[in-house]
């Protein structure tokens, strides 16, 4: 029987969005210029609610990370993230009580694995990139790990695992299904952490 914490990343463990930070860190002028009009079109569609956040993530990932080298160094990336120390401390207290910690995030696996290692957590569930070898083709393998995908992927992760108790932390509507799924859940707004009422 395992005790497990399933926690969102962006806006929950962090104070800012890691995907935006990752994009900005890897921007190349030529790629931006090449995609200027598609980018403007995407912004307009997002404002008009034709595109949701997941559509934006898929579109920008294709634009900016086609041909991205998986072996690019990410030294310093996790250290430069503004962390929500209050949530990290709560999770660390639970780890001392024997809980395993799994990141569950819409962010892509190419950098989530490094964040997971940096935090010393037990694993992660994230948006998967297509395995094309060393260089990315800019596509995701399946849907963005958000909304109903979160509990669906947690169930896949738990296949054959008996749980004693599960806790989750999240900060947005994309986490609601996960918060409802776990035995005990908390909604995070910066330093304010409230019990999630189902």
PDB file of C-alpha atoms in Angstrom:
ATOM      1  CA  UNK A   1       0.000   0.000   0.000  1.00  0.00           C
ATOM      2  CA  UNK A   2       1.483   3.309  -1.067  1.00  0.00           C
ATOM      3  CA  UNK A   3       0.886   6.885   0.025  1.00  0.00           C
ATOM      4  CA  UNK A   4       1.304   9.193  -2.963  1.00  0.00           C
ATOM      5  CA  UNK A   5       1.176  12.924  -3.639  1.00  0.00           C
ATOM      6  CA  UNK A   6       0.204  13.965  -7.167  1.00  0.00           C
ATOM      7  CA  UNK A   7       1.115  17.599  -7.687  1.00  0.00           C
ATOM      8  CA  UNK A   8       0.777  20.064 -10.522  1.00  0.00           C
ATOM      9  CA  UNK A   9       3.885  22.053 -11.440  1.00  0.00           C
ATOM     10  CA  UNK A  10       3.164  25.494 -12.910  1.00  0.00           C
ATOM     11  CA  UNK A  11       1.525  27.913 -10.505  1.00  0.00           C
ATOM     12  CA  UNK A  12       1.469  25.230  -7.816  1.00  0.00           C
ATOM     13  CA  UNK A  13       5.083  24.318  -7.098  1.00  0.00           C
ATOM     14  CA  UNK A  14       6.246  27.389  -9.008  1.00  0.00           C
ATOM     15  CA  UNK A  15       5.221  31.028  -8.943  1.00  0.00           C
ATOM     16  CA  UNK A  16       5.521  31.392 -12.732  1.00  0.00           C
ATOM     17  CA  UNK A  17       4.913  29.281 -15.829  1.00  0.00           C
ATOM     18  CA  UNK A  18       7.877  27.041 -16.673  1.00  0.00           C
ATOM     19  CA  UNK A  19       6.812  26.429 -20.279  1.00  0.00           C
ATOM     20  CA  UNK A  20       6.946  30.159 -21.097  1.00  0.00           C
ATOM     21  CA  UNK A  21      10.342  30.344 -19.425  1.00  0.00           C
ATOM     22  CA  UNK A  22      11.571  27.345 -21.425  1.00  0.00           C
ATOM     23  CA  UNK A  23      10.317  28.835 -24.712  1.00  0.00           C
ATOM     24  CA  UNK A  24      11.945  32.213 -24.021  1.00  0.00           C
ATOM     25  CA  UNK A  25      15.215  30.535 -23.031  1.00  0.00           C
ATOM     26  CA  UNK A  26      15.306  28.648 -26.343  1.00  0.00           C
ATOM     27  CA  UNK A  27      14.028  31.324 -28.734  1.00  0.00           C
ATOM     28  CA  UNK A  28      15.981  31.744 -31.948  1.00  0.00           C
ATOM     29  CA  UNK A  29      15.493  34.912 -33.981  1.00  0.00           C
ATOM     30  CA  UNK A  30      15.231  33.051 -37.303  1.00  0.00           C
ATOM     31  CA  UNK A  31      12.496  30.774 -35.961  1.00  0.00           C
ATOM     32  CA  UNK A  32      10.530  33.737 -34.585  1.00  0.00           C
ATOM     33  CA  UNK A  33      10.749  35.631 -37.877  1.00  0.00           C
ATOM     34  CA  UNK A  34       9.742  32.540 -39.857  1.00  0.00           C
ATOM     35  CA  UNK A  35       6.679  32.049 -37.635  1.00  0.00           C
ATOM     36  CA  UNK A  36       5.741  35.695 -37.048  1.00  0.00           C
ATOM     37  CA  UNK A  37       2.407  35.617 -38.913  1.00  0.00           C
ATOM     38  CA  UNK A  38       1.333  32.207 -37.539  1.00  0.00           C
ATOM     39  CA  UNK A  39       2.215  33.512 -34.067  1.00  0.00           C
ATOM     40  CA  UNK A  40       0.084  36.621 -34.514  1.00  0.00           C
ATOM     41  CA  UNK A  41      -2.763  34.479 -35.854  1.00  0.00           C
ATOM     42  CA  UNK A  42      -2.477  32.184 -32.839  1.00  0.00           C
ATOM     43  CA  UNK A  43      -2.581  35.132 -30.403  1.00  0.00           C
ATOM     44  CA  UNK A  44      -5.743  36.464 -32.077  1.00  0.00           C
ATOM     45  CA  UNK A  45      -7.394  33.023 -32.011  1.00  0.00           C
ATOM     46  CA  UNK A  46      -6.517  32.647 -28.343  1.00  0.00           C
ATOM     47  CA  UNK A  47      -7.973  36.068 -27.519  1.00  0.00           C
ATOM     48  CA  UNK A  48     -11.135  35.171 -29.416  1.00  0.00           C
ATOM     49  CA  UNK A  49     -11.249  31.847 -27.525  1.00  0.00           C
ATOM     50  CA  UNK A  50     -10.970  29.858 -30.757  1.00  0.00           C
ATOM     51  CA  UNK A  51      -7.728  28.410 -29.341  1.00  0.00           C
ATOM     52  CA  UNK A  52      -7.484  27.218 -25.748  1.00  0.00           C
ATOM     53  CA  UNK A  53      -4.267  26.997 -23.714  1.00  0.00           C
ATOM     54  CA  UNK A  54      -3.615  23.433 -24.884  1.00  0.00           C
ATOM     55  CA  UNK A  55      -3.909  24.511 -28.539  1.00  0.00           C
ATOM     56  CA  UNK A  56      -1.392  27.291 -27.874  1.00  0.00           C
ATOM     57  CA  UNK A  57       1.019  24.833 -26.257  1.00  0.00           C
ATOM     58  CA  UNK A  58       0.802  22.398 -29.187  1.00  0.00           C
ATOM     59  CA  UNK A  59       1.170  25.184 -31.776  1.00  0.00           C
ATOM     60  CA  UNK A  60       4.113  26.933 -30.128  1.00  0.00           C
ATOM     61  CA  UNK A  61       5.877  23.649 -29.423  1.00  0.00           C
ATOM     62  CA  UNK A  62       5.676  22.723 -33.111  1.00  0.00           C
ATOM     63  CA  UNK A  63       6.933  26.185 -34.115  1.00  0.00           C
ATOM     64  CA  UNK A  64       9.832  26.472 -31.701  1.00  0.00           C
ATOM     65  CA  UNK A  65      10.972  22.931 -30.995  1.00  0.00           C
ATOM     66  CA  UNK A  66      10.968  21.123 -34.323  1.00  0.00           C
ATOM     67  CA  UNK A  67      14.578  19.959 -34.617  1.00  0.00           C
ATOM     68  CA  UNK A  68      15.331  20.660 -30.940  1.00  0.00           C
ATOM     69  CA  UNK A  69      18.233  18.564 -29.662  1.00  0.00           C
ATOM     70  CA  UNK A  70      17.215  16.469 -26.647  1.00  0.00           C
ATOM     71  CA  UNK A  71      20.834  16.562 -25.510  1.00  0.00           C
ATOM     72  CA  UNK A  72      20.846  20.355 -25.122  1.00  0.00           C
ATOM     73  CA  UNK A  73      22.103  21.257 -21.674  1.00  0.00           C
ATOM     74  CA  UNK A  74      19.475  22.367 -19.173  1.00  0.00           C
ATOM     75  CA  UNK A  75      22.017  23.190 -16.494  1.00  0.00           C
ATOM     76  CA  UNK A  76      20.679  25.980 -14.317  1.00  0.00           C
ATOM     77  CA  UNK A  77      17.102  25.829 -15.666  1.00  0.00           C
ATOM     78  CA  UNK A  78      15.512  24.314 -12.549  1.00  0.00           C
ATOM     79  CA  UNK A  79      17.593  26.497 -10.240  1.00  0.00           C
ATOM     80  CA  UNK A  80      16.356  29.646 -11.993  1.00  0.00           C
ATOM     81  CA  UNK A  81      12.652  28.818 -11.511  1.00  0.00           C
ATOM     82  CA  UNK A  82      10.846  30.914  -8.863  1.00  0.00           C
ATOM     83  CA  UNK A  83       9.604  28.162  -6.546  1.00  0.00           C
ATOM     84  CA  UNK A  84       6.625  28.298  -4.189  1.00  0.00           C
ATOM     85  CA  UNK A  85       8.563  27.418  -1.051  1.00  0.00           C
ATOM     86  CA  UNK A  86       5.421  27.086   1.086  1.00  0.00           C
ATOM     87  CA  UNK A  87       4.071  24.245  -1.061  1.00  0.00           C
ATOM     88  CA  UNK A  88       7.506  22.629  -1.372  1.00  0.00           C
ATOM     89  CA  UNK A  89       7.812  22.618   2.426  1.00  0.00           C
ATOM     90  CA  UNK A  90       4.351  21.043   2.849  1.00  0.00           C
ATOM     91  CA  UNK A  91       5.260  18.318   0.374  1.00  0.00           C
ATOM     92  CA  UNK A  92       8.613  17.736   2.052  1.00  0.00           C
ATOM     93  CA  UNK A  93       6.842  17.240   5.402  1.00  0.00           C
ATOM     94  CA  UNK A  94       4.623  14.606   3.776  1.00  0.00           C
ATOM     95  CA  UNK A  95       7.652  12.916   2.225  1.00  0.00           C
ATOM     96  CA  UNK A  96       9.054  12.508   5.722  1.00  0.00           C
ATOM     97  CA  UNK A  97       5.800  10.685   6.548  1.00  0.00           C
ATOM     98  CA  UNK A  98       6.451   8.183   3.760  1.00  0.00           C
ATOM     99  CA  UNK A  99       4.598   9.738   0.799  1.00  0.00           C
ATOM    100  CA  UNK A 100       5.991   9.360  -2.702  1.00  0.00           C
ATOM    101  CA  UNK A 101       5.724  12.462  -4.901  1.00  0.00           C
ATOM    102  CA  UNK A 102       4.714  12.425  -8.571  1.00  0.00           C
ATOM    103  CA  UNK A 103       4.610  15.559 -10.746  1.00  0.00           C
ATOM    104  CA  UNK A 104       1.504  15.718 -12.957  1.00  0.00           C
ATOM    105  CA  UNK A 105       1.833  18.513 -15.487  1.00  0.00           C
ATOM    106  CA  UNK A 106       0.842  19.777 -18.914  1.00  0.00           C
ATOM    107  CA  UNK A 107       4.468  20.761 -19.491  1.00  0.00           C
ATOM    108  CA  UNK A 108       6.492  18.600 -21.928  1.00  0.00           C
ATOM    109  CA  UNK A 109       8.672  15.745 -20.728  1.00  0.00           C
ATOM    110  CA  UNK A 110      11.853  17.136 -22.313  1.00  0.00           C
ATOM    111  CA  UNK A 111      12.423  19.397 -19.316  1.00  0.00           C
ATOM    112  CA  UNK A 112      10.009  18.019 -16.696  1.00  0.00           C
ATOM    113  CA  UNK A 113      12.320  15.037 -16.150  1.00  0.00           C
ATOM    114  CA  UNK A 114      15.117  17.424 -15.128  1.00  0.00           C
ATOM    115  CA  UNK A 115      12.816  19.306 -12.759  1.00  0.00           C
ATOM    116  CA  UNK A 116      11.743  15.998 -11.223  1.00  0.00           C
ATOM    117  CA  UNK A 117      15.382  15.021 -10.687  1.00  0.00           C
ATOM    118  CA  UNK A 118      16.216  18.468  -9.280  1.00  0.00           C
ATOM    119  CA  UNK A 119      13.402  18.218  -6.717  1.00  0.00           C
ATOM    120  CA  UNK A 120      14.290  14.616  -5.910  1.00  0.00           C
ATOM    121  CA  UNK A 121      10.742  13.424  -6.589  1.00  0.00           C
ATOM    122  CA  UNK A 122       9.767   9.860  -7.395  1.00  0.00           C
ATOM    123  CA  UNK A 123       8.458  10.326 -10.929  1.00  0.00           C
ATOM    124  CA  UNK A 124       6.407  12.425 -13.291  1.00  0.00           C
ATOM    125  CA  UNK A 125       3.400  12.299 -15.584  1.00  0.00           C
ATOM    126  CA  UNK A 126       3.552  14.936 -18.303  1.00  0.00           C
ATOM    127  CA  UNK A 127       2.786  15.818 -21.896  1.00  0.00           C
ATOM    128  CA  UNK A 128       4.818  13.364 -23.951  1.00  0.00           C
ATOM    129  CA  UNK A 129       6.915  14.316 -26.938  1.00  0.00           C
ATOM    130  CA  UNK A 130       7.076  11.928 -29.898  1.00  0.00           C
ATOM    131  CA  UNK A 131      10.138   9.707 -29.636  1.00  0.00           C
ATOM    132  CA  UNK A 132      11.983  10.462 -32.858  1.00  0.00           C
ATOM    133  CA  UNK A 133      15.413   9.935 -31.395  1.00  0.00           C
ATOM    134  CA  UNK A 134      17.764  12.777 -30.566  1.00  0.00           C
ATOM    135  CA  UNK A 135      15.939  15.540 -32.449  1.00  0.00           C
ATOM    136  CA  UNK A 136      12.300  16.445 -31.799  1.00  0.00           C
ATOM    137  CA  UNK A 137       9.780  16.584 -34.622  1.00  0.00           C
ATOM    138  CA  UNK A 138       7.749  19.211 -32.731  1.00  0.00           C
ATOM    139  CA  UNK A 139       4.776  16.948 -32.048  1.00  0.00           C
ATOM    140  CA  UNK A 140       3.233  15.612 -28.870  1.00  0.00           C
ATOM    141  CA  UNK A 141       2.567  11.914 -28.416  1.00  0.00           C
ATOM    142  CA  UNK A 142      -1.126  12.056 -27.555  1.00  0.00           C
ATOM    143  CA  UNK A 143      -2.996  14.852 -25.813  1.00  0.00           C
ATOM    144  CA  UNK A 144      -1.668  17.563 -23.538  1.00  0.00           C
ATOM    145  CA  UNK A 145      -1.646  16.253 -19.950  1.00  0.00           C
ATOM    146  CA  UNK A 146      -4.321  18.603 -18.638  1.00  0.00           C
ATOM    147  CA  UNK A 147      -7.952  18.543 -17.452  1.00  0.00           C
ATOM    148  CA  UNK A 148      -9.417  15.005 -17.752  1.00  0.00           C
ATOM    149  CA  UNK A 149      -6.086  13.684 -19.005  1.00  0.00           C
ATOM    150  CA  UNK A 150      -4.599  14.101 -15.529  1.00  0.00           C
ATOM    151  CA  UNK A 151      -6.722  11.508 -13.674  1.00  0.00           C
ATOM    152  CA  UNK A 152      -6.686   9.281 -16.776  1.00  0.00           C
ATOM    153  CA  UNK A 153      -2.889   9.207 -16.750  1.00  0.00           C
ATOM    154  CA  UNK A 154      -2.776   8.815 -12.980  1.00  0.00           C
ATOM    155  CA  UNK A 155      -4.966   5.704 -13.316  1.00  0.00           C
ATOM    156  CA  UNK A 156      -2.563   4.344 -15.944  1.00  0.00           C
ATOM    157  CA  UNK A 157       0.351   5.120 -13.619  1.00  0.00           C
ATOM    158  CA  UNK A 158      -1.390   3.329 -10.732  1.00  0.00           C
ATOM    159  CA  UNK A 159      -2.176   0.202 -12.723  1.00  0.00           C
ATOM    160  CA  UNK A 160      -1.463  -2.659 -10.311  1.00  0.00           C
ATOM    161  CA  UNK A 161      -0.507  -0.298  -7.454  1.00  0.00           C
ATOM    162  CA  UNK A 162      -2.510  -0.332  -4.241  1.00  0.00           C
ATOM    163  CA  UNK A 163      -2.800   3.044  -2.549  1.00  0.00           C
ATOM    164  CA  UNK A 164      -3.397   3.765   1.109  1.00  0.00           C
ATOM    165  CA  UNK A 165      -3.936   7.490   0.628  1.00  0.00           C
ATOM    166  CA  UNK A 166      -3.512  10.041  -2.170  1.00  0.00           C
ATOM    167  CA  UNK A 167      -3.064  13.802  -1.898  1.00  0.00           C
ATOM    168  CA  UNK A 168      -3.073  16.318  -4.743  1.00  0.00           C
ATOM    169  CA  UNK A 169      -2.117  19.967  -5.180  1.00  0.00           C
ATOM    170  CA  UNK A 170      -3.260  22.167  -8.072  1.00  0.00           C
ATOM    171  CA  UNK A 171      -3.972  25.770  -8.952  1.00  0.00           C
ATOM    172  CA  UNK A 172      -6.277  25.929 -11.975  1.00  0.00           C
ATOM    173  CA  UNK A 173      -9.287  24.475 -13.761  1.00  0.00           C
ATOM    174  CA  UNK A 174      -6.860  22.178 -15.580  1.00  0.00           C
ATOM    175  CA  UNK A 175      -6.220  20.485 -12.220  1.00  0.00           C
ATOM    176  CA  UNK A 176      -9.832  20.154 -11.037  1.00  0.00           C
ATOM    177  CA  UNK A 177     -10.334  16.594 -12.303  1.00  0.00           C
ATOM    178  CA  UNK A 178      -7.125  15.513 -10.541  1.00  0.00           C
ATOM    179  CA  UNK A 179      -8.158  17.278  -7.324  1.00  0.00           C
ATOM    180  CA  UNK A 180     -11.520  15.516  -7.434  1.00  0.00           C
ATOM    181  CA  UNK A 181      -9.824  12.168  -8.077  1.00  0.00           C
ATOM    182  CA  UNK A 182      -7.511  12.127  -5.052  1.00  0.00           C
ATOM    183  CA  UNK A 183      -8.513  11.363  -1.450  1.00  0.00           C
ATOM    184  CA  UNK A 184      -7.329  14.727  -0.116  1.00  0.00           C
ATOM    185  CA  UNK A 185      -6.694  17.798  -2.258  1.00  0.00           C
ATOM    186  CA  UNK A 186      -5.541  21.395  -1.979  1.00  0.00           C
ATOM    187  CA  UNK A 187      -6.014  24.432  -4.222  1.00  0.00           C
ATOM    188  CA  UNK A 188      -3.009  26.756  -4.382  1.00  0.00           C
ATOM    189  CA  UNK A 189      -3.006  30.476  -5.121  1.00  0.00           C
ATOM    190  CA  UNK A 190       0.561  31.635  -4.560  1.00  0.00           C
ATOM    191  CA  UNK A 191       1.115  31.365  -0.782  1.00  0.00           C
ATOM    192  CA  UNK A 192      -2.567  30.701  -0.051  1.00  0.00           C
ATOM    193  CA  UNK A 193      -3.360  26.978   0.201  1.00  0.00           C
ATOM    194  CA  UNK A 194      -6.934  25.869   0.819  1.00  0.00           C
ATOM    195  CA  UNK A 195      -8.521  22.460   1.181  1.00  0.00           C
ATOM    196  CA  UNK A 196     -10.330  21.588  -2.047  1.00  0.00           C
ATOM    197  CA  UNK A 197     -13.965  20.788  -1.405  1.00  0.00           C
ATOM    198  CA  UNK A 198     -15.373  18.156  -3.745  1.00  0.00           C
TER     199      UNK A 198
END
